[in-house]
Amino acid sequence: MTDNALRELYQEVILDHSRHPRHYGALDHASHKAEGYNPLCGDKVTVYLKLDADGRVGDIAFEGKGCAISQASASMMTDMLKGRTAEEAEKLMQGFLHLVKGEDASDLPEDDRERLEVMGGISEFPMRVKCATLAWHTYKNAVEEGAT
Ligand code: ZN
Protein backbone atom coordinates (compact mmCIF):
# COMPACT_ATOMS: atom_id res chain seq x y z
CA MET A 1 0.00 0.00 0.00
CA THR A 2 1.64 3.24 -1.11
CA ASP A 3 1.21 6.56 0.65
CA ASN A 4 -0.20 8.03 -2.51
CA ALA A 5 -2.83 5.37 -2.79
CA LEU A 6 -3.78 5.86 0.83
CA ARG A 7 -4.07 9.58 0.39
CA GLU A 8 -6.26 9.01 -2.59
CA LEU A 9 -8.44 6.61 -0.65
CA TYR A 10 -9.14 9.08 2.09
CA GLN A 11 -9.34 12.07 -0.13
CA GLU A 12 -11.35 15.14 0.63
CA VAL A 13 -14.73 13.92 -0.57
CA ILE A 14 -14.73 10.81 1.60
CA LEU A 15 -13.64 12.73 4.68
CA ASP A 16 -16.22 15.40 4.05
CA HIS A 17 -19.03 12.85 3.80
CA SER A 18 -17.92 10.97 6.88
CA ARG A 19 -17.62 14.16 8.95
CA HIS A 20 -20.79 15.74 7.64
CA PRO A 21 -23.04 12.88 6.58
CA ARG A 22 -26.01 13.76 4.37
CA HIS A 23 -29.50 12.49 5.20
CA TYR A 24 -28.39 11.18 8.59
CA GLY A 25 -31.03 10.00 11.06
CA ALA A 26 -34.17 7.88 11.16
CA LEU A 27 -36.90 8.59 8.62
CA ASP A 28 -40.41 9.15 9.95
CA HIS A 29 -42.96 6.90 8.26
CA ALA A 30 -40.38 4.92 6.32
CA SER A 31 -42.00 2.38 4.00
CA HIS A 32 -38.88 0.19 4.00
CA LYS A 33 -35.97 -0.35 6.37
CA ALA A 34 -32.99 -2.69 6.73
CA GLU A 35 -29.95 -3.07 8.93
CA GLY A 36 -26.53 -4.08 7.69
CA TYR A 37 -23.40 -5.21 9.47
CA ASN A 38 -19.88 -5.78 8.22
CA PRO A 39 -18.18 -8.12 10.71
CA LEU A 40 -14.78 -7.67 9.05
CA CYS A 41 -14.61 -4.08 10.22
CA GLY A 42 -17.48 -3.68 12.67
CA ASP A 43 -19.40 -1.23 10.47
CA LYS A 44 -23.12 -0.86 11.05
CA VAL A 45 -25.68 0.91 8.95
CA THR A 46 -29.47 1.19 8.96
CA VAL A 47 -31.12 2.41 5.77
CA TYR A 48 -34.60 3.97 5.80
CA LEU A 49 -36.60 4.43 2.62
CA LYS A 50 -39.82 6.00 1.57
CA LEU A 51 -40.64 4.40 -1.75
CA ASP A 52 -43.32 5.96 -3.93
CA ALA A 53 -46.05 3.82 -5.46
CA ASP A 54 -44.03 3.54 -8.68
CA GLY A 55 -40.89 2.42 -6.81
CA ARG A 56 -39.13 5.77 -6.98
CA VAL A 57 -36.97 6.68 -3.96
CA GLY A 58 -39.09 9.49 -2.54
CA ASP A 59 -36.92 9.85 0.53
CA ILE A 60 -33.95 8.06 2.04
CA ALA A 61 -31.90 8.35 5.22
CA PHE A 62 -29.38 6.32 7.18
CA GLU A 63 -27.92 5.86 10.63
CA GLY A 64 -24.77 4.02 11.46
CA LYS A 65 -21.33 3.88 12.90
CA GLY A 66 -18.07 2.49 11.70
CA CYS A 67 -15.06 3.47 9.65
CA ALA A 68 -14.92 6.61 7.53
CA ILE A 69 -15.36 4.67 4.31
CA SER A 70 -18.53 2.88 5.39
CA GLN A 71 -20.17 6.06 6.62
CA ALA A 72 -19.02 8.18 3.67
CA SER A 73 -20.30 5.59 1.26
CA ALA A 74 -23.71 5.53 3.00
CA SER A 75 -23.87 9.33 2.93
CA MET A 76 -22.92 9.49 -0.74
CA MET A 77 -25.45 6.78 -1.56
CA THR A 78 -28.36 8.61 0.07
CA ASP A 79 -27.39 11.76 -1.80
CA MET A 80 -27.37 9.95 -5.11
CA LEU A 81 -30.40 7.67 -4.72
CA LYS A 82 -32.93 10.26 -3.63
CA GLY A 83 -35.43 10.83 -6.40
CA ARG A 84 -34.27 7.89 -8.53
CA THR A 85 -36.56 5.33 -10.09
CA ALA A 86 -36.06 1.69 -9.06
CA GLU A 87 -34.41 1.03 -12.40
CA GLU A 88 -32.00 3.96 -12.11
CA ALA A 89 -31.12 2.97 -8.54
CA GLU A 90 -30.34 -0.58 -9.60
CA LYS A 91 -28.10 0.64 -12.41
CA LEU A 92 -26.30 3.02 -10.04
CA MET A 93 -25.71 0.21 -7.55
CA GLN A 94 -24.32 -2.16 -10.18
CA GLY A 95 -22.02 0.57 -11.50
CA PHE A 96 -20.79 1.33 -8.02
CA LEU A 97 -20.08 -2.35 -7.30
CA HIS A 98 -18.08 -2.52 -10.53
CA LEU A 99 -16.09 0.59 -9.60
CA VAL A 100 -15.06 -0.56 -6.12
CA LYS A 101 -13.96 -3.90 -7.55
CA GLY A 102 -11.87 -2.11 -10.17
CA GLU A 103 -14.12 -3.27 -12.99
CA ASP A 104 -15.47 -1.40 -15.96
CA ALA A 105 -18.31 0.98 -15.11
CA SER A 106 -18.62 2.72 -18.45
CA ASP A 107 -22.33 1.94 -18.62
CA LEU A 108 -22.95 4.53 -15.89
CA PRO A 109 -24.07 7.98 -16.99
CA GLU A 110 -21.03 10.26 -16.99
CA ASP A 111 -22.02 12.56 -14.13
CA ASP A 112 -22.89 9.59 -11.89
CA ARG A 113 -19.57 7.96 -12.71
CA GLU A 114 -17.66 11.11 -11.87
CA ARG A 115 -19.31 11.34 -8.45
CA LEU A 116 -18.76 7.68 -7.63
CA GLU A 117 -15.22 7.52 -8.97
CA VAL A 118 -13.90 8.93 -5.71
CA MET A 119 -14.66 5.52 -4.22
CA GLY A 120 -12.89 3.73 -7.07
CA GLY A 121 -9.55 3.84 -5.22
CA ILE A 122 -10.97 1.28 -2.82
CA SER A 123 -10.48 -1.42 -5.42
CA GLU A 124 -6.81 -1.42 -4.38
CA PHE A 125 -7.78 -2.38 -0.84
CA PRO A 126 -9.85 -5.57 -1.00
CA MET A 127 -10.36 -5.55 2.77
CA ARG A 128 -12.22 -2.25 2.51
CA VAL A 129 -14.54 -3.19 -0.32
CA LYS A 130 -17.11 -4.55 2.13
CA CYS A 131 -16.97 -1.24 4.03
CA ALA A 132 -17.82 0.64 0.85
CA THR A 133 -20.56 -1.71 -0.33
CA LEU A 134 -22.33 -2.23 3.01
CA ALA A 135 -24.79 0.64 2.59
CA TRP A 136 -25.69 -0.37 -0.96
CA HIS A 137 -26.37 -3.99 -0.01
CA THR A 138 -28.43 -2.75 2.92
CA TYR A 139 -30.42 -0.48 0.59
CA LYS A 140 -31.12 -3.46 -1.64
CA ASN A 141 -32.26 -5.57 1.32
CA ALA A 142 -34.55 -2.76 2.44
CA VAL A 143 -36.19 -2.59 -1.00
CA GLU A 144 -36.60 -6.33 -1.34
CA GLU A 145 -37.43 -7.50 2.18
CA GLY A 146 -37.68 -4.46 4.40
CA ALA A 147 -41.30 -3.32 4.01
CA THR A 148 -42.38 -1.88 7.35
ZN1 ZN B 1 -15.17 -0.35 7.60
mmCIF file of C-alpha atoms and ligand atoms in Angstrom:
data_model
loop_
_atom_site.group_PDB
_atom_site.id
_atom_site.type_symbol
_atom_site.label_atom_id
_atom_site.label_comp_id
_atom_site.label_asym_id
_atom_site.label_seq_id
_atom_site.Cartn_x
_atom_site.Cartn_y
_atom_site.Cartn_z
ATOM 1 C CA MET A 1 0.000 0.000 0.000
ATOM 2 C CA THR A 2 1.635 3.237 -1.109
ATOM 3 C CA ASP A 3 1.210 6.558 0.654
ATOM 4 C CA ASN A 4 -0.200 8.031 -2.513
ATOM 5 C CA ALA A 5 -2.832 5.367 -2.795
ATOM 6 C CA LEU A 6 -3.782 5.855 0.827
ATOM 7 C CA ARG A 7 -4.074 9.584 0.390
ATOM 8 C CA GLU A 8 -6.257 9.012 -2.595
ATOM 9 C CA LEU A 9 -8.442 6.610 -0.653
ATOM 10 C CA TYR A 10 -9.142 9.085 2.093
ATOM 11 C CA GLN A 11 -9.343 12.070 -0.132
ATOM 12 C CA GLU A 12 -11.346 15.139 0.634
ATOM 13 C CA VAL A 13 -14.725 13.922 -0.566
ATOM 14 C CA ILE A 14 -14.729 10.813 1.604
ATOM 15 C CA LEU A 15 -13.642 12.727 4.677
ATOM 16 C CA ASP A 16 -16.221 15.402 4.054
ATOM 17 C CA HIS A 17 -19.031 12.847 3.796
ATOM 18 C CA SER A 18 -17.922 10.974 6.884
ATOM 19 C CA ARG A 19 -17.617 14.159 8.946
ATOM 20 C CA HIS A 20 -20.794 15.744 7.642
ATOM 21 C CA PRO A 21 -23.037 12.875 6.581
ATOM 22 C CA ARG A 22 -26.013 13.762 4.370
ATOM 23 C CA HIS A 23 -29.497 12.489 5.196
ATOM 24 C CA TYR A 24 -28.391 11.177 8.587
ATOM 25 C CA GLY A 25 -31.030 10.003 11.056
ATOM 26 C CA ALA A 26 -34.170 7.877 11.157
ATOM 27 C CA LEU A 27 -36.901 8.592 8.617
ATOM 28 C CA ASP A 28 -40.406 9.146 9.951
ATOM 29 C CA HIS A 29 -42.963 6.899 8.264
ATOM 30 C CA ALA A 30 -40.381 4.921 6.322
ATOM 31 C CA SER A 31 -41.996 2.378 3.998
ATOM 32 C CA HIS A 32 -38.875 0.194 4.002
ATOM 33 C CA LYS A 33 -35.971 -0.354 6.368
ATOM 34 C CA ALA A 34 -32.995 -2.694 6.735
ATOM 35 C CA GLU A 35 -29.954 -3.074 8.935
ATOM 36 C CA GLY A 36 -26.532 -4.075 7.687
ATOM 37 C CA TYR A 37 -23.405 -5.209 9.466
ATOM 38 C CA ASN A 38 -19.884 -5.776 8.220
ATOM 39 C CA PRO A 39 -18.184 -8.120 10.713
ATOM 40 C CA LEU A 40 -14.778 -7.669 9.049
ATOM 41 C CA CYS A 41 -14.607 -4.077 10.216
ATOM 42 C CA GLY A 42 -17.479 -3.675 12.673
ATOM 43 C CA ASP A 43 -19.400 -1.227 10.474
ATOM 44 C CA LYS A 44 -23.123 -0.861 11.046
ATOM 45 C CA VAL A 45 -25.684 0.915 8.946
ATOM 46 C CA THR A 46 -29.473 1.192 8.961
ATOM 47 C CA VAL A 47 -31.123 2.415 5.769
ATOM 48 C CA TYR A 48 -34.600 3.975 5.800
ATOM 49 C CA LEU A 49 -36.598 4.431 2.619
ATOM 50 C CA LYS A 50 -39.820 5.999 1.575
ATOM 51 C CA LEU A 51 -40.637 4.401 -1.752
ATOM 52 C CA ASP A 52 -43.317 5.961 -3.928
ATOM 53 C CA ALA A 53 -46.053 3.821 -5.464
ATOM 54 C CA ASP A 54 -44.029 3.542 -8.682
ATOM 55 C CA GLY A 55 -40.894 2.423 -6.810
ATOM 56 C CA ARG A 56 -39.128 5.768 -6.977
ATOM 57 C CA VAL A 57 -36.967 6.680 -3.963
ATOM 58 C CA GLY A 58 -39.093 9.492 -2.538
ATOM 59 C CA ASP A 59 -36.919 9.847 0.528
ATOM 60 C CA ILE A 60 -33.947 8.065 2.039
ATOM 61 C CA ALA A 61 -31.896 8.349 5.220
ATOM 62 C CA PHE A 62 -29.376 6.322 7.183
ATOM 63 C CA GLU A 63 -27.920 5.859 10.627
ATOM 64 C CA GLY A 64 -24.769 4.018 11.457
ATOM 65 C CA LYS A 65 -21.330 3.882 12.899
ATOM 66 C CA GLY A 66 -18.070 2.493 11.697
ATOM 67 C CA CYS A 67 -15.056 3.470 9.649
ATOM 68 C CA ALA A 68 -14.918 6.608 7.525
ATOM 69 C CA ILE A 69 -15.359 4.672 4.310
ATOM 70 C CA SER A 70 -18.531 2.878 5.390
ATOM 71 C CA GLN A 71 -20.167 6.064 6.620
ATOM 72 C CA ALA A 72 -19.019 8.183 3.674
ATOM 73 C CA SER A 73 -20.302 5.585 1.265
ATOM 74 C CA ALA A 74 -23.707 5.533 2.998
ATOM 75 C CA SER A 75 -23.868 9.327 2.925
ATOM 76 C CA MET A 76 -22.924 9.494 -0.739
ATOM 77 C CA MET A 77 -25.449 6.780 -1.557
ATOM 78 C CA THR A 78 -28.355 8.608 0.069
ATOM 79 C CA ASP A 79 -27.387 11.760 -1.802
ATOM 80 C CA MET A 80 -27.366 9.950 -5.113
ATOM 81 C CA LEU A 81 -30.395 7.670 -4.719
ATOM 82 C CA LYS A 82 -32.928 10.261 -3.630
ATOM 83 C CA GLY A 83 -35.435 10.829 -6.401
ATOM 84 C CA ARG A 84 -34.274 7.885 -8.526
ATOM 85 C CA THR A 85 -36.559 5.327 -10.087
ATOM 86 C CA ALA A 86 -36.064 1.686 -9.058
ATOM 87 C CA GLU A 87 -34.409 1.032 -12.402
ATOM 88 C CA GLU A 88 -31.995 3.955 -12.110
ATOM 89 C CA ALA A 89 -31.124 2.974 -8.543
ATOM 90 C CA GLU A 90 -30.342 -0.585 -9.596
ATOM 91 C CA LYS A 91 -28.100 0.643 -12.409
ATOM 92 C CA LEU A 92 -26.302 3.016 -10.042
ATOM 93 C CA MET A 93 -25.707 0.210 -7.548
ATOM 94 C CA GLN A 94 -24.324 -2.157 -10.184
ATOM 95 C CA GLY A 95 -22.020 0.567 -11.502
ATOM 96 C CA PHE A 96 -20.787 1.330 -8.015
ATOM 97 C CA LEU A 97 -20.083 -2.352 -7.302
ATOM 98 C CA HIS A 98 -18.076 -2.522 -10.532
ATOM 99 C CA LEU A 99 -16.089 0.592 -9.595
ATOM 100 C CA VAL A 100 -15.065 -0.559 -6.116
ATOM 101 C CA LYS A 101 -13.956 -3.898 -7.553
ATOM 102 C CA GLY A 102 -11.867 -2.114 -10.174
ATOM 103 C CA GLU A 103 -14.123 -3.270 -12.986
ATOM 104 C CA ASP A 104 -15.466 -1.404 -15.956
ATOM 105 C CA ALA A 105 -18.306 0.984 -15.114
ATOM 106 C CA SER A 106 -18.619 2.718 -18.454
ATOM 107 C CA ASP A 107 -22.333 1.940 -18.618
ATOM 108 C CA LEU A 108 -22.952 4.526 -15.885
ATOM 109 C CA PRO A 109 -24.067 7.978 -16.990
ATOM 110 C CA GLU A 110 -21.030 10.256 -16.994
ATOM 111 C CA ASP A 111 -22.024 12.562 -14.131
ATOM 112 C CA ASP A 112 -22.887 9.590 -11.887
ATOM 113 C CA ARG A 113 -19.570 7.957 -12.710
ATOM 114 C CA GLU A 114 -17.659 11.111 -11.870
ATOM 115 C CA ARG A 115 -19.309 11.341 -8.453
ATOM 116 C CA LEU A 116 -18.762 7.676 -7.631
ATOM 117 C CA GLU A 117 -15.224 7.515 -8.966
ATOM 118 C CA VAL A 118 -13.899 8.932 -5.712
ATOM 119 C CA MET A 119 -14.657 5.520 -4.216
ATOM 120 C CA GLY A 120 -12.894 3.726 -7.070
ATOM 121 C CA GLY A 121 -9.549 3.841 -5.221
ATOM 122 C CA ILE A 122 -10.966 1.283 -2.816
ATOM 123 C CA SER A 123 -10.483 -1.425 -5.419
ATOM 124 C CA GLU A 124 -6.814 -1.421 -4.377
ATOM 125 C CA PHE A 125 -7.784 -2.377 -0.838
ATOM 126 C CA PRO A 126 -9.854 -5.568 -1.005
ATOM 127 C CA MET A 127 -10.357 -5.552 2.774
ATOM 128 C CA ARG A 128 -12.216 -2.247 2.515
ATOM 129 C CA VAL A 129 -14.543 -3.187 -0.322
ATOM 130 C CA LYS A 130 -17.109 -4.548 2.127
ATOM 131 C CA CYS A 131 -16.974 -1.239 4.030
ATOM 132 C CA ALA A 132 -17.820 0.639 0.848
ATOM 133 C CA THR A 133 -20.564 -1.710 -0.333
ATOM 134 C CA LEU A 134 -22.326 -2.229 3.013
ATOM 135 C CA ALA A 135 -24.789 0.640 2.594
ATOM 136 C CA TRP A 136 -25.686 -0.374 -0.960
ATOM 137 C CA HIS A 137 -26.373 -3.991 -0.012
ATOM 138 C CA THR A 138 -28.435 -2.752 2.921
ATOM 139 C CA TYR A 139 -30.418 -0.478 0.594
ATOM 140 C CA LYS A 140 -31.117 -3.463 -1.641
ATOM 141 C CA ASN A 141 -32.258 -5.570 1.325
ATOM 142 C CA ALA A 142 -34.546 -2.756 2.441
ATOM 143 C CA VAL A 143 -36.192 -2.591 -1.000
ATOM 144 C CA GLU A 144 -36.604 -6.333 -1.336
ATOM 145 C CA GLU A 145 -37.426 -7.496 2.175
ATOM 146 C CA GLY A 146 -37.683 -4.457 4.395
ATOM 147 C CA ALA A 147 -41.297 -3.316 4.014
ATOM 148 C CA THR A 148 -42.378 -1.878 7.348
HETATM 149 ZN ZN ZN B 1 -15.169 -0.353 7.597
#
